Short mmCIF file of C-alpha atoms and ligand atoms in Angstrom, two decimals:
data_model
loop_
_atom_site.label_atom_id
_atom_site.label_comp_id
_atom_site.label_asym_id
_atom_site.label_seq_id
_atom_site.Cartn_x
_atom_site.Cartn_y
_atom_site.Cartn_z
CA MET A 84 -15.98 -4.62 -73.79
CA ILE A 85 -17.31 -2.34 -76.48
CA ASP A 86 -16.38 -3.47 -79.94
CA LEU A 87 -16.39 -0.82 -82.63
CA LYS A 88 -14.33 -0.86 -85.82
CA LYS A 89 -11.42 1.36 -86.89
CA PRO A 90 -10.31 2.31 -90.43
CA SER A 91 -7.50 0.36 -91.81
CA ALA A 92 -4.73 0.14 -94.27
CA THR A 93 -6.94 -1.04 -97.10
CA VAL A 94 -4.93 -3.00 -99.49
CA GLU A 95 -3.99 -2.35 -103.07
CA PRO A 96 -3.50 -5.08 -105.64
CA SER A 97 -0.31 -7.10 -105.78
CA SER A 98 1.00 -9.97 -107.76
CA VAL A 99 0.57 -12.51 -104.99
CA SER A 100 -2.16 -15.08 -105.63
CA GLU A 101 -5.18 -15.36 -103.40
CA ALA A 102 -4.48 -19.03 -102.84
CA SER A 103 -2.28 -18.02 -99.91
CA ILE A 104 -5.23 -16.66 -97.92
CA LYS A 105 -5.44 -18.17 -94.49
CA GLN A 106 -8.63 -18.17 -92.51
CA ASP A 107 -6.94 -18.57 -89.14
CA HIS A 108 -6.20 -15.13 -87.67
CA ASN A 109 -3.25 -16.32 -85.61
CA ALA A 110 -1.61 -18.03 -88.53
CA ALA A 111 -2.31 -15.11 -90.86
CA TRP A 112 -0.84 -12.60 -88.42
CA ARG A 113 2.20 -14.81 -87.77
CA GLN A 114 2.81 -14.83 -91.49
CA CYS A 115 2.43 -11.06 -91.66
CA LEU A 116 4.94 -10.70 -88.83
CA SER A 117 7.47 -12.82 -90.61
CA LEU A 118 7.27 -10.38 -93.53
CA ILE A 119 7.22 -7.28 -91.37
CA MET A 120 10.18 -8.17 -89.15
CA PRO A 121 12.91 -7.87 -91.82
CA ALA A 122 11.33 -4.69 -93.18
CA VAL A 123 11.27 -2.74 -89.92
CA GLY A 124 14.22 -4.08 -87.95
CA GLU A 125 14.22 -5.75 -84.60
CA GLN A 126 13.84 -2.78 -82.31
CA ALA A 127 10.87 -1.30 -84.13
CA PHE A 128 9.41 -4.75 -84.46
CA GLN A 129 9.51 -5.30 -80.72
CA THR A 130 8.10 -1.88 -79.93
CA TRP A 131 5.34 -1.70 -82.52
CA PHE A 132 4.44 -5.18 -83.68
CA GLN A 133 4.94 -7.58 -80.83
CA PRO A 134 2.31 -5.95 -78.61
CA ILE A 135 -0.32 -6.45 -81.31
CA VAL A 136 -2.86 -9.21 -80.75
CA PRO A 137 -4.68 -10.72 -83.73
CA LEU A 138 -8.38 -11.04 -82.92
CA GLN A 139 -10.18 -12.46 -85.89
CA LEU A 140 -10.13 -13.07 -89.60
CA THR A 141 -13.43 -12.93 -91.42
CA ASN A 142 -14.05 -12.36 -95.12
CA ASN A 143 -10.43 -11.44 -95.64
CA VAL A 144 -10.59 -8.77 -92.95
CA LEU A 145 -7.97 -9.32 -90.31
CA VAL A 146 -8.73 -7.53 -87.04
CA ILE A 147 -5.76 -6.71 -84.84
CA GLN A 148 -5.81 -5.23 -81.38
CA VAL A 149 -3.43 -2.40 -80.50
CA PRO A 150 -2.78 -1.07 -76.99
CA ASN A 151 -4.07 2.48 -77.47
CA HIS A 152 -5.02 5.22 -79.89
CA PHE A 153 -1.57 6.68 -80.10
CA PHE A 154 -0.20 3.28 -81.06
CA TYR A 155 -2.72 3.04 -83.87
CA GLU A 156 -1.80 6.49 -85.20
CA TRP A 157 1.86 5.62 -85.06
CA LEU A 158 1.35 2.43 -87.04
CA GLU A 159 -0.70 4.23 -89.67
CA GLU A 160 1.81 7.04 -89.83
CA HIS A 161 4.98 5.00 -90.02
CA TYR A 162 4.24 1.49 -91.09
CA VAL A 163 1.16 1.67 -93.25
CA HIS A 164 3.00 0.64 -96.41
CA ILE A 165 4.73 -2.25 -94.75
CA LEU A 166 1.45 -3.42 -93.25
CA LYS A 167 -0.30 -3.12 -96.59
CA ARG A 168 2.38 -5.14 -98.32
CA ALA A 169 2.26 -7.89 -95.72
CA ILE A 170 -1.52 -8.09 -95.83
CA VAL A 171 -1.55 -8.35 -99.62
CA GLN A 172 1.01 -11.11 -99.54
CA VAL A 173 -0.79 -13.08 -96.87
CA LEU A 174 -4.46 -12.42 -97.63
CA GLY A 175 -4.33 -11.53 -101.28
CA VAL A 176 -5.58 -8.50 -103.13
CA HIS A 177 -8.88 -8.29 -101.29
CA GLY A 178 -7.26 -8.45 -97.88
CA LYS A 179 -8.02 -5.76 -95.36
CA LEU A 180 -6.83 -4.81 -91.94
CA GLU A 181 -8.92 -3.43 -89.12
CA TYR A 182 -7.71 -2.08 -85.83
CA SER A 183 -9.29 -2.59 -82.50
CA ILE A 184 -8.00 -0.12 -79.95
CA VAL A 185 -7.81 -0.68 -76.24
CA VAL A 186 -8.90 2.45 -74.45
CA ASP A 187 -7.23 2.60 -71.06
CA GLN A 188 -9.32 4.75 -68.79
CA ASN A 189 -6.60 4.86 -66.17
CA ASN A 190 -9.25 5.00 -63.49
CA GLY A 191 -9.36 1.45 -62.31
CA ARG A 192 -12.03 0.41 -64.78
CA GLN A 193 -11.57 -2.30 -67.31
CA PRO A 194 -10.00 -1.23 -70.59
CA TYR A 195 -12.37 -1.50 -73.53
CA THR A 196 -11.79 -1.55 -77.23
CA LEU A 197 -12.73 1.17 -79.63
CA ASN A 198 -12.90 1.02 -83.38
CA ILE A 199 -13.87 3.70 -85.89
CA PRO A 200 -16.24 3.07 -88.81
CA GLN A 201 -14.59 1.44 -91.68
CA ASN A 202 -16.41 3.36 -94.38
CA ILE A 203 -14.03 6.32 -94.12
CA GLN A 204 -11.43 4.31 -95.93
CA ALA A 205 -13.88 2.83 -98.39
CA THR A 206 -15.21 6.24 -99.42
CA THR A 207 -11.74 7.59 -99.93
CA LEU A 208 -10.89 4.71 -102.15
CA GLN A 209 -13.98 5.14 -104.26
CA ARG A 210 -13.31 8.71 -105.15
CA PRO A 211 -9.61 9.30 -105.77
CA VAL A 212 -10.42 10.97 -109.04
CA ARG A 213 -9.52 14.58 -108.80
CA GLN A 214 -6.25 15.66 -107.33
CA ILE A 215 -5.44 19.22 -106.70
CA THR A 216 -2.95 18.71 -103.90
CA GLY A 217 0.72 19.38 -104.26
CA HIS A 218 1.66 20.47 -107.73
CA SER A 219 -0.47 18.10 -109.70
CA VAL A 220 -3.61 19.00 -111.57
CA ALA A 221 -5.17 15.79 -112.77
CA VAL A 222 -8.82 15.43 -113.61
CA THR A 223 -9.99 11.99 -114.56
CA SER A 224 -13.68 12.13 -113.84
CA GLU A 225 -16.30 14.82 -113.98
CA SER A 226 -18.83 13.00 -111.85
CA LYS A 227 -20.33 15.26 -109.20
CA GLU A 228 -20.11 12.77 -106.34
CA LEU A 229 -16.55 11.97 -107.26
CA PHE A 230 -15.18 15.44 -106.59
CA ASP A 231 -12.27 15.18 -104.20
CA SER A 232 -12.58 18.03 -101.77
CA ASN A 233 -9.04 17.76 -100.43
CA LEU A 234 -10.44 18.19 -96.92
CA ASN A 235 -8.88 16.53 -93.92
CA PRO A 236 -11.69 14.57 -92.21
CA ARG A 237 -10.06 15.07 -88.81
CA TYR A 238 -11.16 18.69 -88.66
CA THR A 239 -14.75 18.72 -87.51
CA PHE A 240 -17.01 20.91 -85.41
CA ASP A 241 -17.29 18.07 -82.94
CA ASN A 242 -13.63 18.31 -82.05
CA PHE A 243 -13.41 22.09 -82.44
CA ILE A 244 -13.71 22.99 -78.80
CA GLU A 245 -15.89 25.96 -78.13
CA GLY A 246 -14.93 28.84 -75.83
CA GLU A 247 -15.26 32.60 -75.53
CA CYS A 248 -12.36 32.94 -77.93
CA ASN A 249 -14.08 31.31 -80.88
CA ARG A 250 -17.82 31.25 -80.09
CA LEU A 251 -18.86 33.77 -82.71
CA ALA A 252 -16.67 32.37 -85.48
CA ARG A 253 -17.78 28.84 -84.71
CA ALA A 254 -21.48 29.76 -84.74
CA ALA A 255 -21.06 31.68 -88.00
CA GLY A 256 -19.22 28.71 -89.46
CA ILE A 257 -22.04 26.35 -88.51
CA SER A 258 -24.50 28.73 -90.10
CA VAL A 259 -22.48 28.84 -93.34
CA ALA A 260 -22.31 25.06 -93.36
CA SER A 261 -26.06 24.72 -93.04
CA LYS A 262 -26.79 26.94 -96.05
CA PRO A 263 -23.64 27.42 -98.08
CA GLY A 264 -24.01 30.37 -100.45
CA PHE A 265 -27.31 31.42 -98.89
CA THR A 266 -26.25 33.35 -95.80
CA SER A 267 -24.88 36.85 -95.57
CA PHE A 268 -21.53 35.30 -94.59
CA ASN A 269 -20.34 35.13 -98.17
CA PRO A 270 -17.45 35.42 -98.48
CA PHE A 271 -16.65 34.19 -94.99
CA LEU A 272 -13.19 35.22 -93.83
CA VAL A 273 -11.73 34.08 -90.54
CA TYR A 274 -8.48 35.56 -89.33
CA SER A 275 -6.18 35.10 -86.33
CA GLY A 276 -2.59 34.67 -85.28
CA PHE A 277 -0.65 31.44 -85.67
CA GLY A 278 -2.04 28.20 -84.30
CA LEU A 279 -5.41 29.50 -83.15
CA GLY A 280 -7.65 27.27 -85.23
CA LYS A 281 -8.24 28.92 -88.62
CA THR A 282 -7.43 25.86 -90.68
CA HIS A 283 -9.38 23.66 -88.30
CA LEU A 284 -12.45 25.89 -88.46
CA ILE A 285 -12.60 26.40 -92.22
CA GLN A 286 -12.01 22.70 -92.85
CA ALA A 287 -14.68 21.85 -90.28
CA ILE A 288 -17.10 24.01 -92.25
CA GLY A 289 -16.15 22.08 -95.38
CA ASN A 290 -16.58 18.71 -93.69
CA GLU A 291 -19.92 19.76 -92.25
CA ILE A 292 -21.13 20.91 -95.66
CA LYS A 293 -20.07 17.56 -97.03
CA ARG A 294 -22.03 15.78 -94.32
CA LEU A 295 -25.18 17.89 -94.74
CA HIS A 296 -25.07 18.29 -98.52
CA PRO A 297 -23.46 15.21 -100.02
CA TYR A 298 -23.77 16.43 -103.62
CA HIS A 299 -22.24 19.79 -102.92
CA GLN A 300 -18.80 20.16 -104.50
CA ILE A 301 -16.27 21.50 -102.04
CA LEU A 302 -12.71 22.37 -102.77
CA TYR A 303 -10.11 23.17 -100.11
CA ILE A 304 -6.72 24.54 -101.05
CA THR A 305 -4.06 26.72 -99.45
CA SER A 306 -3.15 29.88 -101.30
CA GLU A 307 0.41 28.54 -101.55
CA ASP A 308 -0.80 25.44 -103.37
CA PHE A 309 -3.04 27.57 -105.52
CA ILE A 310 -0.03 29.66 -106.53
CA ALA A 311 2.18 26.62 -107.12
CA GLN A 312 -0.46 24.91 -109.25
CA PHE A 313 -1.12 28.07 -111.18
CA VAL A 314 2.59 28.40 -112.00
CA ASP A 315 2.61 24.79 -113.20
CA ALA A 316 -0.55 25.33 -115.24
CA VAL A 317 1.05 28.32 -116.95
CA LYS A 318 4.11 26.24 -117.80
CA LEU A 319 1.97 23.43 -119.17
CA GLY A 320 -0.39 25.75 -121.05
CA GLU A 321 -3.31 24.52 -118.92
CA VAL A 322 -4.54 27.71 -117.33
CA ARG A 323 -8.09 27.26 -118.60
CA ARG A 324 -8.35 23.84 -117.09
CA PHE A 325 -6.80 25.14 -113.87
CA VAL A 326 -9.41 27.90 -113.61
CA ALA A 327 -12.27 25.61 -114.63
CA GLN A 328 -11.68 23.19 -111.78
CA PHE A 329 -12.18 25.99 -109.26
CA GLN A 330 -15.14 27.47 -111.09
CA ARG A 331 -16.96 24.18 -110.80
CA ALA A 332 -16.89 24.26 -107.01
CA ASP A 333 -20.04 24.98 -105.02
CA THR A 334 -17.88 25.97 -102.06
CA LEU A 335 -14.29 27.11 -102.40
CA ILE A 336 -12.15 27.20 -99.26
CA ILE A 337 -8.85 29.03 -99.49
CA ASP A 338 -6.49 28.87 -96.52
CA ASP A 339 -3.95 31.59 -95.67
CA VAL A 340 -4.90 34.11 -98.35
CA GLN A 341 -2.23 36.46 -97.04
CA PHE A 342 0.28 34.50 -99.13
CA PHE A 343 -1.30 35.97 -102.25
CA GLY A 344 0.47 39.18 -101.22
CA GLY A 345 2.78 40.29 -104.02
CA LYS A 346 1.77 37.40 -106.30
CA ASP A 347 -0.08 39.54 -108.82
CA LYS A 348 -0.77 36.97 -111.52
CA SER A 349 -2.13 34.39 -109.08
CA GLN A 350 -4.25 37.06 -107.43
CA GLU A 351 -5.67 38.05 -110.76
CA GLN A 352 -6.78 34.46 -111.40
CA PHE A 353 -8.17 34.16 -107.92
CA PHE A 354 -10.04 37.43 -108.44
CA HIS A 355 -11.76 36.06 -111.56
CA ILE A 356 -12.59 32.77 -109.87
CA PHE A 357 -13.92 34.64 -106.87
CA ASN A 358 -16.18 36.80 -109.06
CA HIS A 359 -17.44 33.85 -111.04
CA LEU A 360 -18.34 31.88 -107.93
CA HIS A 361 -19.85 34.78 -106.07
CA GLN A 362 -22.00 35.83 -109.00
CA ASN A 363 -23.31 32.30 -109.21
CA GLY A 364 -24.23 32.20 -105.55
CA LYS A 365 -21.41 29.84 -104.58
CA GLN A 366 -19.84 29.96 -101.14
CA ILE A 367 -16.32 31.27 -100.61
CA ILE A 368 -14.52 30.64 -97.32
CA MET A 369 -11.09 32.04 -96.55
CA SER A 370 -8.58 32.33 -93.74
CA SER A 371 -5.82 34.81 -93.21
CA ASP A 372 -3.30 35.75 -90.54
CA CYS A 373 -4.61 39.32 -90.26
CA ALA A 374 -7.64 41.48 -90.96
CA PRO A 375 -8.13 42.58 -94.60
CA LYS A 376 -7.10 46.14 -93.76
CA ASP A 377 -3.68 44.89 -92.63
CA MET A 378 -3.02 42.58 -95.58
CA LYS A 379 0.06 43.55 -97.54
CA GLY A 380 0.42 43.29 -101.30
CA LEU A 381 -3.20 42.39 -102.07
CA MET A 382 -5.05 44.20 -104.81
CA GLU A 383 -7.56 46.75 -103.56
CA ARG A 384 -10.36 45.30 -105.69
CA LEU A 385 -9.82 41.87 -104.13
CA LEU A 386 -9.73 43.32 -100.61
CA SER A 387 -12.93 45.24 -101.25
CA ARG A 388 -14.65 41.98 -102.19
CA PHE A 389 -13.55 40.36 -98.95
CA LYS A 390 -15.66 42.99 -97.20
CA TRP A 391 -18.86 41.92 -98.96
CA GLY A 392 -19.43 39.12 -96.48
CA ALA A 393 -18.32 38.50 -92.90
CA THR A 394 -14.89 38.83 -91.37
CA ILE A 395 -14.49 37.27 -87.94
CA ASP A 396 -11.39 36.78 -85.81
CA LEU A 397 -10.35 33.94 -83.53
CA GLN A 398 -8.88 35.04 -80.22
CA ALA A 399 -6.22 33.29 -78.16
CA PRO A 400 -7.92 30.68 -75.94
CA ASP A 401 -8.96 31.72 -72.46
CA TYR A 402 -8.20 29.57 -69.39
CA HIS A 403 -11.46 27.58 -69.47
CA THR A 404 -11.07 26.79 -73.14
CA ARG A 405 -7.51 25.66 -72.50
CA ILE A 406 -8.72 23.33 -69.75
CA ALA A 407 -11.31 21.88 -72.12
CA ILE A 408 -8.72 21.45 -74.87
CA VAL A 409 -6.22 19.64 -72.64
CA GLN A 410 -8.85 17.34 -71.20
CA THR A 411 -10.54 16.56 -74.48
CA LYS A 412 -7.36 15.94 -76.42
CA LEU A 413 -5.81 13.67 -73.80
CA ASN A 414 -9.04 11.77 -73.26
CA ALA A 415 -9.37 11.28 -77.01
CA GLN A 416 -6.13 9.32 -76.85
CA GLY A 417 -7.42 7.24 -73.99
CA ILE A 418 -5.30 9.12 -71.44
CA TYR A 419 -6.72 10.46 -68.20
CA VAL A 420 -4.61 12.74 -65.99
CA PRO A 421 -5.18 14.30 -62.56
CA ASP A 422 -6.86 17.70 -62.38
CA ASN A 423 -3.74 19.42 -61.07
CA VAL A 424 -1.84 18.40 -64.20
CA VAL A 425 -4.62 19.68 -66.47
CA ASP A 426 -4.69 22.91 -64.50
CA TYR A 427 -0.93 23.33 -64.70
CA LEU A 428 -0.94 22.94 -68.47
CA ALA A 429 -3.83 25.37 -68.91
CA GLN A 430 -2.12 27.92 -66.65
CA HIS A 431 1.24 27.76 -68.33
CA VAL A 432 0.71 27.09 -72.02
CA THR A 433 -1.17 30.15 -73.03
CA ASP A 434 0.07 31.47 -76.34
CA ASN A 435 -1.63 29.26 -78.88
CA ILE A 436 -3.44 25.98 -79.33
CA ARG A 437 -0.74 24.45 -81.48
CA THR A 438 1.79 24.78 -78.65
CA LEU A 439 -0.73 23.29 -76.27
CA GLU A 440 -1.09 20.37 -78.65
CA SER A 441 2.70 19.86 -78.82
CA VAL A 442 2.80 19.63 -75.04
CA ILE A 443 -0.10 17.17 -75.03
CA THR A 444 1.54 15.06 -77.75
CA THR A 445 4.83 14.96 -75.89
CA LEU A 446 3.09 13.88 -72.70
CA ALA A 447 1.26 11.21 -74.68
CA LEU A 448 4.61 10.00 -76.01
CA HIS A 449 6.00 9.73 -72.50
CA TYR A 450 2.91 7.86 -71.42
CA THR A 451 2.69 5.50 -74.37
CA ILE A 452 6.28 4.82 -75.25
CA GLY A 453 8.11 5.76 -72.08
CA LYS A 454 5.36 4.15 -69.94
CA ALA A 455 5.70 7.17 -67.66
CA GLU A 456 3.06 8.23 -65.18
CA LEU A 457 1.68 11.64 -66.11
CA THR A 458 2.57 13.50 -62.95
CA LEU A 459 2.78 17.21 -62.28
CA GLU A 460 6.59 16.89 -62.28
CA LEU A 461 6.59 15.46 -65.76
CA ALA A 462 4.16 18.12 -66.99
CA LYS A 463 6.46 20.82 -65.59
CA THR A 464 9.49 19.35 -67.33
CA VAL A 465 7.71 19.08 -70.66
CA VAL A 466 6.31 22.60 -70.46
CA ALA A 467 9.72 24.00 -69.47
CA LYS A 468 11.33 22.34 -72.46
CA LEU A 469 8.68 23.05 -75.06
CA CYS A 470 7.42 26.45 -74.16
CA HIS A 471 10.65 28.38 -73.86
CA THR A 472 12.12 26.91 -76.96
CA GLU A 473 9.02 26.06 -78.97
CA GLN A 474 10.14 27.97 -82.00
CA LEU A 475 13.69 26.61 -81.86
CA THR A 476 14.85 29.69 -83.65
CA GLU A 477 18.47 29.26 -82.73
CA LYS A 478 20.43 27.44 -85.36
CA ARG A 479 22.58 25.51 -82.95
CA PHE A 480 22.55 22.01 -84.31
CA THR A 481 24.77 20.24 -86.79
CA VAL A 482 23.52 18.30 -89.78
CA ALA A 483 25.04 15.16 -88.30
CA GLN A 484 23.20 15.63 -84.99
CA ILE A 485 19.87 15.95 -86.76
CA GLN A 486 20.54 12.98 -89.03
CA GLN A 487 21.44 10.90 -86.01
CA MET A 488 18.33 11.94 -84.10
CA VAL A 489 15.96 11.27 -87.01
CA ALA A 490 17.62 7.95 -87.84
CA GLU A 491 17.32 6.82 -84.22
CA HIS A 492 13.73 7.93 -84.10
CA TYR A 493 12.88 5.73 -87.08
CA TYR A 494 15.18 2.90 -86.04
CA LEU A 495 17.23 3.43 -89.18
CA LYS A 496 20.93 3.78 -89.86
CA VAL A 497 22.19 7.22 -90.81
CA SER A 498 23.43 5.66 -94.04
CA ASP A 499 19.80 4.81 -94.87
CA LEU A 500 18.96 8.51 -94.71
CA LEU A 501 21.83 9.31 -97.05
CA SER A 502 20.89 6.68 -99.60
CA ALA A 503 19.03 7.41 -102.83
CA SER A 504 16.28 4.88 -102.11
CA ARG A 505 12.77 6.15 -102.79
CA LYS A 506 11.08 3.64 -100.52
CA PRO A 507 8.62 5.63 -98.39
CA GLU A 508 10.02 4.19 -95.17
CA LEU A 509 13.33 5.86 -96.04
CA ALA A 510 12.19 8.78 -98.19
CA THR A 511 9.84 10.17 -95.52
CA PRO A 512 12.41 10.31 -92.68
CA ARG A 513 15.01 11.63 -95.13
CA GLN A 514 12.73 14.46 -96.18
CA ILE A 515 11.97 15.31 -92.57
CA ALA A 516 15.66 15.27 -91.64
CA MET A 517 16.41 17.63 -94.55
CA TYR A 518 13.67 19.98 -93.42
CA LEU A 519 14.95 20.03 -89.82
CA CYS A 520 18.52 20.63 -91.03
CA ALA A 521 17.37 23.59 -93.14
CA GLN A 522 15.55 25.01 -90.12
CA TYR A 523 17.95 24.36 -87.29
CA THR A 524 21.48 24.34 -88.62
CA GLU A 525 23.68 27.12 -89.96
CA ALA A 526 24.38 25.06 -93.07
CA SER A 527 23.27 26.33 -96.49
CA ASN A 528 21.05 24.13 -98.64
CA LYS A 529 24.10 23.30 -100.70
CA MET A 530 26.05 22.14 -97.66
CA ILE A 531 23.11 20.14 -96.35
CA ALA A 532 22.63 18.49 -99.74
CA SER A 533 26.27 17.49 -99.85
CA GLN A 534 25.95 15.89 -96.40
CA PHE A 535 22.97 13.88 -97.58
CA GLY A 536 25.06 11.79 -99.93
CA GLY A 537 25.85 14.56 -102.42
CA LYS A 538 22.35 15.38 -103.56
CA ASP A 539 21.34 18.43 -105.55
CA GLN A 540 20.64 21.49 -103.39
CA SER A 541 17.16 21.85 -104.90
CA THR A 542 16.29 18.58 -103.13
CA ILE A 543 16.50 20.45 -99.83
CA SER A 544 14.15 23.27 -100.76
CA HIS A 545 11.82 20.73 -102.30
CA ALA A 546 11.86 18.69 -99.06
CA CYS A 547 11.14 21.81 -96.98
CA LYS A 548 8.16 22.76 -99.10
CA ALA A 549 6.83 19.23 -99.10
CA VAL A 550 7.08 18.95 -95.30
CA GLN A 551 5.48 22.35 -94.74
CA ARG A 552 2.65 21.55 -97.12
CA LYS A 553 2.00 18.20 -95.52
CA MET A 554 1.98 19.75 -92.05
CA GLN A 555 -0.84 22.02 -93.14
CA THR A 556 -3.13 19.23 -94.20
CA ASP A 557 -2.10 16.23 -92.14
CA GLU A 558 -2.62 16.53 -88.45
CA SER A 559 -0.73 13.44 -87.33
CA TYR A 560 2.20 14.37 -89.55
CA LYS A 561 2.29 17.78 -87.93
CA LYS A 562 2.30 16.13 -84.53
CA LEU A 563 5.15 13.94 -85.60
CA ILE A 564 7.23 16.96 -86.64
CA GLY A 565 6.35 18.58 -83.31
CA ALA A 566 7.56 15.48 -81.49
CA LEU A 567 10.83 15.51 -83.44
CA LYS A 568 11.37 19.15 -82.62
CA ALA A 569 10.78 18.27 -78.99
CA LYS A 570 13.47 15.63 -79.30
CA LEU A 571 15.83 18.27 -80.64
CA ASN A 572 15.03 20.36 -77.61
CA ASN A 573 16.02 17.50 -75.39
CA LEU A 574 19.23 17.12 -77.31
CA ARG A 575 20.05 20.71 -76.61
CA GLN A 576 19.47 20.35 -72.89
CA GLU A 577 21.80 17.41 -72.53
P1 ADP O 811 -4.04 28.07 -87.64
O1 ADP O 811 -4.56 27.62 -88.97
O2 ADP O 811 -4.80 29.24 -87.08
O3 ADP O 811 -2.56 28.30 -87.61
P2 ADP O 811 -4.80 25.41 -86.82
O4 ADP O 811 -6.20 25.37 -87.29
O5 ADP O 811 -3.80 24.69 -87.62
O6 ADP O 811 -4.33 26.91 -86.60
O7 ADP O 811 -4.81 24.94 -85.30
C1 ADP O 811 -3.63 24.50 -84.64
C2 ADP O 811 -3.95 23.22 -83.92
O8 ADP O 811 -4.83 23.49 -82.85
C3 ADP O 811 -4.66 22.22 -84.81
O9 ADP O 811 -4.17 20.94 -84.54
C4 ADP O 811 -6.12 22.33 -84.41
O10 ADP O 811 -6.81 21.10 -84.57
C5 ADP O 811 -6.01 22.72 -82.97
N1 ADP O 811 -7.12 23.58 -82.57
C6 ADP O 811 -7.27 24.89 -82.84
N2 ADP O 811 -8.40 25.37 -82.31
C7 ADP O 811 -9.00 24.33 -81.70
C8 ADP O 811 -10.20 24.19 -80.96
N3 ADP O 811 -11.04 25.21 -80.74
N4 ADP O 811 -10.49 22.96 -80.49
C9 ADP O 811 -9.67 21.93 -80.69
N5 ADP O 811 -8.51 22.00 -81.36
C10 ADP O 811 -8.17 23.19 -81.86
MG1 MG O 812 -3.58 27.27 -90.80
#
């Protein structure tokens, strides 16, 4: 048994007194369960909470053991708020939860437990001072160390699998990360088609800079968020503050710059920020879905600046890279499959890495939830379903079908989705259901809104934007949406 520690739902203050703290892990967990059960419903409770084994309770840290990595991600994705609430009520405001994950090697050897260092959570909590995500621009501290980079820590060079398709871009990225602002790769622009690793690579550069240069201020933002925040700043008369927050960065990472196309005012601001940073020797990193010469609606003077540094493309993954991706990603979830299955996936899922990931996630779902053996037959079925219909472009579903599917997925009633409750456990599935309805039904936003309990139609476009934005920055959320789309596929085949 290896015993490492995994980040947890660290708890925020509540009104419950600390007198209720129990030092017995079994008793504490039993108490948590009694609070969780009514909040999640019986079916979800049995699936997600009964298999958990409490291991120890020391210094208000309750360690629970979960069956595998996927299980852990699911809990954090779906039940983090409920868990937090229960822990606060049982252990008090300083209570914490840690996960211990059983890694099943599926090769006859003993399972072992794996935990991830706890300080990830602690660091995040110590620096939630600057928010530039979504539409908010809030600056509450100017401290250098407390600059929130908005990076997703999951994107690293370690898990960016190297192959012919990305070797050059990866090496250049590592070089930028070692000396940001001091290489000839400034600006550094990486471009490729959909799902080939641009966001992963540019965020990995940011995370590596953060690791190597802890006092370096990094800012990651998508061009869409930049535009949205700029529009808000104009409305609020806060353009100077908006610009200043970018000008303070030592490294600015802008994802999907092609969306600046046709947005002249935002481009203008970006142009000034770009010049300011570049003149001061700061690093600029960008991604785009095409080479600068093919970008539409971008000002010539901005495009000419892109050419000052390095522009490198990411190619579609070759067979050997696909093999490595399948193996690494399944193994990372504690799942080991026969070589013929790995080979089949690498042979047949060729278009992009995101599709490959959807297939891997679906197989992991079958393995973890369906307790299925990962055979070649199963791989064939999953590939047949996902790869022909990955984009689900046909609008063949009804709003009711999607509501039903999402409600079942979350063990909710459809009426819960239609309610006005803002509880995250209802608001999140509702938002996702709205997004799927907008994508995969013929209904207009107005019609969808009326079928969600008579809401305003702007709620639907807001939900779509929110889901799309979250998918860009939150890997497990993106996987979840992929899994739901896969469920829709299944629905269609029935
Ligand atoms: P893009 O921004 O080009 O659309 P992403 O960076 O979002 O693509 O990549 C799609 C998915 O594929 C992400 O989940 C990413 O982590 C994964 N991915 C892409 N390239 C690699 C790679 N070389 N190694 C491991 N995972 C990768
Ligand atoms: Mg991207």
